[in-house]
């Protein structure tokens, strides 16, 4: 009786090497998790966090081969030799993309998937599924088709499917990646609640700043497959390289004090308020079909040379629908879109592409060619450029994204970050006057996306840059104009310093004030402008 | 692109028949109808098929696309192949026979000769009944089957779980893939891809679909690693699974199965034991043409 | 990264294969339907269908069972999406178009080698001949047409369109697939 209860999860001296690799993906990992604790597992991509998760949930060695040493104990019992279904009754895993985790066409089917696999009779399944849905307060979704739920709902549905197996340990793989700020915050609160009910939770996330809102008890920071830091949050703030993961702005500012930082200078031309607009929306309304609700309600907007515009808004606010109109991929139901004075209804997309280059969110949705060179030539060739012109554009584009050595590699064989750069370059090569990007930072870790944005904004050749984002920080660092969409309407349009002042409004728009925004507002009397955290260091005392 | 399925709960008699019984009936009808060319048997089966179709209470609006397809098929098969060229009947109707217009006929002041025989006209009618019977039985399936019912139906009919579940999983990914296709289409149009037109020879034209086909396909393959992991992590395939969707045989389902078996057995017996399998033209039909 | 060390068995049907088959069938259905939207509507069974390469490719990449299900279930689902009903012979024929390349998959190690691509092309021809042959032959039985009619009205058009799309597009997909395999380090 007096013997202490074994901990829910203990990892001892764990190392693993994939069969196909020469070196270990993770080395000498030690950690433990108590009931009710949340552990944040942070690190940039390739640091081994995915491999560590696979070892814990049993996918290694069940589905991936390699050499494993060390031990994983769940409630004092080694998981070696256990079936996956046995492990998953203790350890539930939420994969990064709920879109890929959800297997059921309907919500209730999704939640019951694991129970069906365990061969539970229907009448035992239903109460368990209801309980799981109720726990996340989404019972009302039960008869909905999973495809038609929102991003935040999808994640909760996927989580309910995991909770239905009644695990006491949860592994969450970048659970915030696909969510807008408000949904991400809600999700985090839900995780805290589950921990308070006694579950042990491990969250893999590089948006460290956001996760701190729910005060994780422990932090594990990995680099190159090894533990770089293991302890409480306060210690992490002092030890970890602040350019690698996203720490709170005040921490970065304090630690960057006295250090030299490269100057960032965007290269769009000076703004001329009196110039002809490059792009103009005139009372644009849109609905997909006559019997479906209107998605855009009277959009008015002029884009001029010299503007760097961030379009903010919650998921489903109409951001993507709006920018698709700019290129003519969608045509307004009423109102007009003019591109360099030409009505989009009278022009082809191929013509519009000469003015607007549109980079889609996910590179894998567009890459197809057998070499990078061919991929970059595709756009300009379609636009009817001469052979010499195509070659020149391709060279310039590949230079800009720094991938010269990959010209004859198949794009599909590149890493995600490289693919992202190729997808940008394949739009750059059309030499459009406006660059328009949908969620340019999605899927990249903090360090990668910052350097990526710095490069793009400093690339000469664009009259204007427009990007869609959830991330308030991107808007206030990079944009000189912010447009906020809410429910298909523009609810704010102006300089970031004017738009992002009112915290109440920001919350109403389902955006979340960030630590960087707060710090900037605090220091406003001294700075007179919005800056990145490193630059703010000179203004703090 | 938004996918919409045609299934709706209509509270029709069909909705209350167990899907397993429905499949057994449909296949029994299919085999019965293809076992014989006897016009009387085909006519009886045709009446049964119409009754079956009416039990689903589908509206014309629901099924008109399907009927459009079937009409095209019937037109080529019956009007073109059987009536006009005669090839459509060649497998069954022996050459020769009684001409419909032995001396040709006059139309718009011109004289035509046309080798249509009475046998071929009768055959066209038999063909029509046979194909319509089969069509009536099968066209209703997508309108009357809940997508959640396929897995359990085939599993309970004896198919291994993994196979039965595959179909269910397909349904899950159809809307996702349709959306992905739309995104890829938009992304490539933003790079100047145009739906129609395009220069170059035949092969180049075919290759023009590659920028759409490759990203959608490769994306799907890459995502399958995660999907398989998600399934493994919830114990897929470790034992015989149960299904959330409930199937229940009622007495009328058993009755339908017994009826299906009897129907098929009777037709097979008549066809192969009593030689009612072959094509023949009844005397009265010849009479219609002997004026 | 997945289990690749054990000997390649073309008849294995584990979780991965279930997913490939399901995704293949869904993809085949969606592409058939999507290409129909902006091509010849109602062309149906013997229409101009670039999507026919999907069962061929899933066969050559993931084996005969996956190939068969991709073609068979995919064709059923495509007809459902379009509201065309249910045509078991053509569904089986489409299944065979995927199954036969699947038999050839055992011969292939690297997907971007000339030799592999030639095997793939051969499998397209054999598969289409067998699959469309079966589907057309069923018309003998169902509709009672004679050999010439079946050959000219059913077999030749469907066979020719299928192999044209297959021969041109299959190599492109095989090369792209080889690139993906490199990326994941398998």
PDB file of N, CA and C in Angstrom, chain A residues 72-115:
ATOM      1  N   UNK A  72      10.135   2.380 -22.528  1.00  0.00           N
ATOM      2  CA  UNK A  72       8.983   3.259 -22.310  1.00  0.00           C
ATOM      3  C   UNK A  72       8.030   2.546 -21.375  1.00  0.00           C
ATOM      4  N   UNK A  73       7.720   3.171 -20.237  1.00  0.00           N
ATOM      5  CA  UNK A  73       6.844   2.550 -19.259  1.00  0.00           C
ATOM      6  C   UNK A  73       5.546   3.331 -19.137  1.00  0.00           C
ATOM      7  N   UNK A  74       4.443   2.604 -19.237  1.00  0.00           N
ATOM      8  CA  UNK A  74       3.146   3.220 -19.017  1.00  0.00           C
ATOM      9  C   UNK A  74       2.572   2.611 -17.752  1.00  0.00           C
ATOM     10  N   UNK A  75       2.345   3.428 -16.747  1.00  0.00           N
ATOM     11  CA  UNK A  75       1.938   2.958 -15.417  1.00  0.00           C
ATOM     12  C   UNK A  75       2.856   1.840 -14.945  1.00  0.00           C
ATOM     13  N   UNK A  76       4.113   2.019 -15.179  1.00  0.00           N
ATOM     14  CA  UNK A  76       5.092   1.070 -14.678  1.00  0.00           C
ATOM     15  C   UNK A  76       5.285  -0.161 -15.541  1.00  0.00           C
ATOM     16  N   UNK A  77       4.523  -0.245 -16.643  1.00  0.00           N
ATOM     17  CA  UNK A  77       4.595  -1.453 -17.458  1.00  0.00           C
ATOM     18  C   UNK A  77       5.211  -1.117 -18.811  1.00  0.00           C
ATOM     19  N   UNK A  78       6.163  -1.909 -19.247  1.00  0.00           N
ATOM     20  CA  UNK A  78       6.802  -1.621 -20.530  1.00  0.00           C
ATOM     21  C   UNK A  78       5.814  -1.857 -21.676  1.00  0.00           C
ATOM     22  N   UNK A  79       5.863  -0.973 -22.673  1.00  0.00           N
ATOM     23  CA  UNK A  79       4.925  -1.153 -23.789  1.00  0.00           C
ATOM     24  C   UNK A  79       5.477  -2.100 -24.846  1.00  0.00           C
ATOM     25  N   UNK A  80       6.678  -2.569 -24.634  1.00  0.00           N
ATOM     26  CA  UNK A  80       7.272  -3.467 -25.616  1.00  0.00           C
ATOM     27  C   UNK A  80       6.407  -4.725 -25.766  1.00  0.00           C
ATOM     28  N   UNK A  81       6.113  -5.061 -27.000  1.00  0.00           N
ATOM     29  CA  UNK A  81       5.327  -6.266 -27.250  1.00  0.00           C
ATOM     30  C   UNK A  81       3.824  -6.078 -27.146  1.00  0.00           C
ATOM     31  N   UNK A  82       3.392  -4.884 -26.686  1.00  0.00           N
ATOM     32  CA  UNK A  82       1.945  -4.648 -26.619  1.00  0.00           C
ATOM     33  C   UNK A  82       1.397  -4.419 -28.021  1.00  0.00           C
ATOM     34  N   UNK A  83       0.131  -4.795 -28.217  1.00  0.00           N
ATOM     35  CA  UNK A  83      -0.534  -4.460 -29.478  1.00  0.00           C
ATOM     36  C   UNK A  83      -0.844  -2.968 -29.492  1.00  0.00           C
ATOM     37  N   UNK A  84      -0.957  -2.416 -30.695  1.00  0.00           N
ATOM     38  CA  UNK A  84      -1.280  -0.995 -30.792  1.00  0.00           C
ATOM     39  C   UNK A  84      -2.592  -0.654 -30.093  1.00  0.00           C
ATOM     40  N   UNK A  85      -3.566  -1.549 -30.211  1.00  0.00           N
ATOM     41  CA  UNK A  85      -4.861  -1.229 -29.605  1.00  0.00           C
ATOM     42  C   UNK A  85      -4.754  -1.223 -28.081  1.00  0.00           C
ATOM     43  N   UNK A  86      -3.847  -2.063 -27.540  1.00  0.00           N
ATOM     44  CA  UNK A  86      -3.636  -2.041 -26.092  1.00  0.00           C
ATOM     45  C   UNK A  86      -2.995  -0.735 -25.660  1.00  0.00           C
ATOM     46  N   UNK A  87      -1.965  -0.337 -26.429  1.00  0.00           N
ATOM     47  CA  UNK A  87      -1.286   0.908 -26.090  1.00  0.00           C
ATOM     48  C   UNK A  87      -2.262   2.075 -26.185  1.00  0.00           C
ATOM     49  N   UNK A  88      -3.102   2.036 -27.242  1.00  0.00           N
ATOM     50  CA  UNK A  88      -3.943   3.208 -27.459  1.00  0.00           C
ATOM     51  C   UNK A  88      -5.070   3.319 -26.437  1.00  0.00           C
ATOM     52  N   UNK A  89      -5.264   2.301 -25.608  1.00  0.00           N
ATOM     53  CA  UNK A  89      -6.223   2.472 -24.506  1.00  0.00           C
ATOM     54  C   UNK A  89      -5.597   3.277 -23.376  1.00  0.00           C
ATOM     55  N   UNK A  90      -4.275   3.413 -23.403  1.00  0.00           N
ATOM     56  CA  UNK A  90      -3.607   4.273 -22.415  1.00  0.00           C
ATOM     57  C   UNK A  90      -3.171   5.590 -23.031  1.00  0.00           C
ATOM     58  N   UNK A  91      -2.678   5.493 -24.262  1.00  0.00           N
ATOM     59  CA  UNK A  91      -2.090   6.678 -24.898  1.00  0.00           C
ATOM     60  C   UNK A  91      -2.897   7.027 -26.143  1.00  0.00           C
ATOM     61  N   UNK A  92      -3.528   8.180 -26.122  1.00  0.00           N
ATOM     62  CA  UNK A  92      -4.277   8.625 -27.293  1.00  0.00           C
ATOM     63  C   UNK A  92      -3.449   9.629 -28.072  1.00  0.00           C
ATOM     64  N   UNK A  93      -3.488   9.530 -29.409  1.00  0.00           N
ATOM     65  CA  UNK A  93      -2.689  10.441 -30.221  1.00  0.00           C
ATOM     66  C   UNK A  93      -3.564  11.264 -31.144  1.00  0.00           C
ATOM     67  N   UNK A  94      -3.380  12.565 -31.104  1.00  0.00           N
ATOM     68  CA  UNK A  94      -4.059  13.446 -32.046  1.00  0.00           C
ATOM     69  C   UNK A  94      -3.031  13.883 -33.070  1.00  0.00           C
ATOM     70  N   UNK A  95      -3.232  13.468 -34.327  1.00  0.00           N
ATOM     71  CA  UNK A  95      -2.263  13.811 -35.363  1.00  0.00           C
ATOM     72  C   UNK A  95      -2.417  15.277 -35.759  1.00  0.00           C
ATOM     73  N   UNK A  96      -1.386  15.761 -36.452  1.00  0.00           N
ATOM     74  CA  UNK A  96      -1.322  17.177 -36.765  1.00  0.00           C
ATOM     75  C   UNK A  96      -2.516  17.681 -37.569  1.00  0.00           C
ATOM     76  N   UNK A  97      -2.882  16.922 -38.604  1.00  0.00           N
ATOM     77  CA  UNK A  97      -3.909  17.394 -39.506  1.00  0.00           C
ATOM     78  C   UNK A  97      -5.207  16.616 -39.256  1.00  0.00           C
ATOM     79  N   UNK A  98      -6.184  17.239 -38.605  1.00  0.00           N
ATOM     80  CA  UNK A  98      -7.427  16.499 -38.302  1.00  0.00           C
ATOM     81  C   UNK A  98      -8.087  15.979 -39.572  1.00  0.00           C
ATOM     82  N   UNK A  99      -7.867  16.680 -40.668  1.00  0.00           N
ATOM     83  CA  UNK A  99      -8.386  16.260 -41.966  1.00  0.00           C
ATOM     84  C   UNK A  99      -7.936  14.833 -42.305  1.00  0.00           C
ATOM     85  N   UNK A 100      -6.739  14.466 -41.858  1.00  0.00           N
ATOM     86  CA  UNK A 100      -6.228  13.119 -42.149  1.00  0.00           C
ATOM     87  C   UNK A 100      -6.528  12.132 -41.033  1.00  0.00           C
ATOM     88  N   UNK A 101      -6.850  12.641 -39.871  1.00  0.00           N
ATOM     89  CA  UNK A 101      -7.143  11.747 -38.758  1.00  0.00           C
ATOM     90  C   UNK A 101      -8.590  11.273 -38.811  1.00  0.00           C
ATOM     91  N   UNK A 102      -9.462  12.132 -39.323  1.00  0.00           N
ATOM     92  CA  UNK A 102     -10.887  11.805 -39.305  1.00  0.00           C
ATOM     93  C   UNK A 102     -11.213  10.775 -40.377  1.00  0.00           C
ATOM     94  N   UNK A 103     -11.768   9.641 -39.946  1.00  0.00           N
ATOM     95  CA  UNK A 103     -12.020   8.532 -40.857  1.00  0.00           C
ATOM     96  C   UNK A 103     -13.496   8.340 -41.125  1.00  0.00           C
ATOM     97  N   UNK A 104     -14.333   8.955 -40.314  1.00  0.00           N
ATOM     98  CA  UNK A 104     -15.768   8.758 -40.461  1.00  0.00           C
ATOM     99  C   UNK A 104     -16.394   9.852 -41.310  1.00  0.00           C
ATOM    100  N   UNK A 105     -17.398   9.465 -42.086  1.00  0.00           N
ATOM    101  CA  UNK A 105     -18.113  10.450 -42.893  1.00  0.00           C
ATOM    102  C   UNK A 105     -18.990  11.317 -41.991  1.00  0.00           C
ATOM    103  N   UNK A 106     -19.483  10.722 -40.929  1.00  0.00           N
ATOM    104  CA  UNK A 106     -20.300  11.464 -39.963  1.00  0.00           C
ATOM    105  C   UNK A 106     -19.589  11.493 -38.617  1.00  0.00           C
ATOM    106  N   UNK A 107     -19.888  12.539 -37.831  1.00  0.00           N
ATOM    107  CA  UNK A 107     -19.179  12.746 -36.576  1.00  0.00           C
ATOM    108  C   UNK A 107     -19.291  11.524 -35.658  1.00  0.00           C
ATOM    109  N   UNK A 108     -20.504  11.009 -35.508  1.00  0.00           N
ATOM    110  CA  UNK A 108     -20.666   9.884 -34.584  1.00  0.00           C
ATOM    111  C   UNK A 108     -19.870   8.661 -35.051  1.00  0.00           C
ATOM    112  N   UNK A 109     -19.823   8.440 -36.358  1.00  0.00           N
ATOM    113  CA  UNK A 109     -19.030   7.319 -36.886  1.00  0.00           C
ATOM    114  C   UNK A 109     -17.548   7.505 -36.582  1.00  0.00           C
ATOM    115  N   UNK A 110     -17.095   8.764 -36.703  1.00  0.00           N
ATOM    116  CA  UNK A 110     -15.699   9.044 -36.418  1.00  0.00           C
ATOM    117  C   UNK A 110     -15.377   8.709 -34.964  1.00  0.00           C
ATOM    118  N   UNK A 111     -16.228   9.184 -34.064  1.00  0.00           N
ATOM    119  CA  UNK A 111     -15.960   8.980 -32.643  1.00  0.00           C
ATOM    120  C   UNK A 111     -15.971   7.489 -32.305  1.00  0.00           C
ATOM    121  N   UNK A 112     -16.772   6.723 -33.024  1.00  0.00           N
ATOM    122  CA  UNK A 112     -16.888   5.299 -32.712  1.00  0.00           C
ATOM    123  C   UNK A 112     -15.854   4.416 -33.410  1.00  0.00           C
ATOM    124  N   UNK A 113     -15.007   5.002 -34.242  1.00  0.00           N
ATOM    125  CA  UNK A 113     -14.096   4.168 -35.041  1.00  0.00           C
ATOM    126  C   UNK A 113     -13.282   3.198 -34.178  1.00  0.00           C
ATOM    127  N   UNK A 114     -12.663   3.733 -33.138  1.00  0.00           N
ATOM    128  CA  UNK A 114     -11.834   2.890 -32.275  1.00  0.00           C
ATOM    129  C   UNK A 114     -12.653   1.821 -31.566  1.00  0.00           C
ATOM    130  N   UNK A 115     -13.865   2.207 -31.169  1.00  0.00           N
ATOM    131  CA  UNK A 115     -14.725   1.260 -30.460  1.00  0.00           C
ATOM    132  C   UNK A 115     -15.164   0.132 -31.386  1.00  0.00           C
TER     133      UNK A 115
END
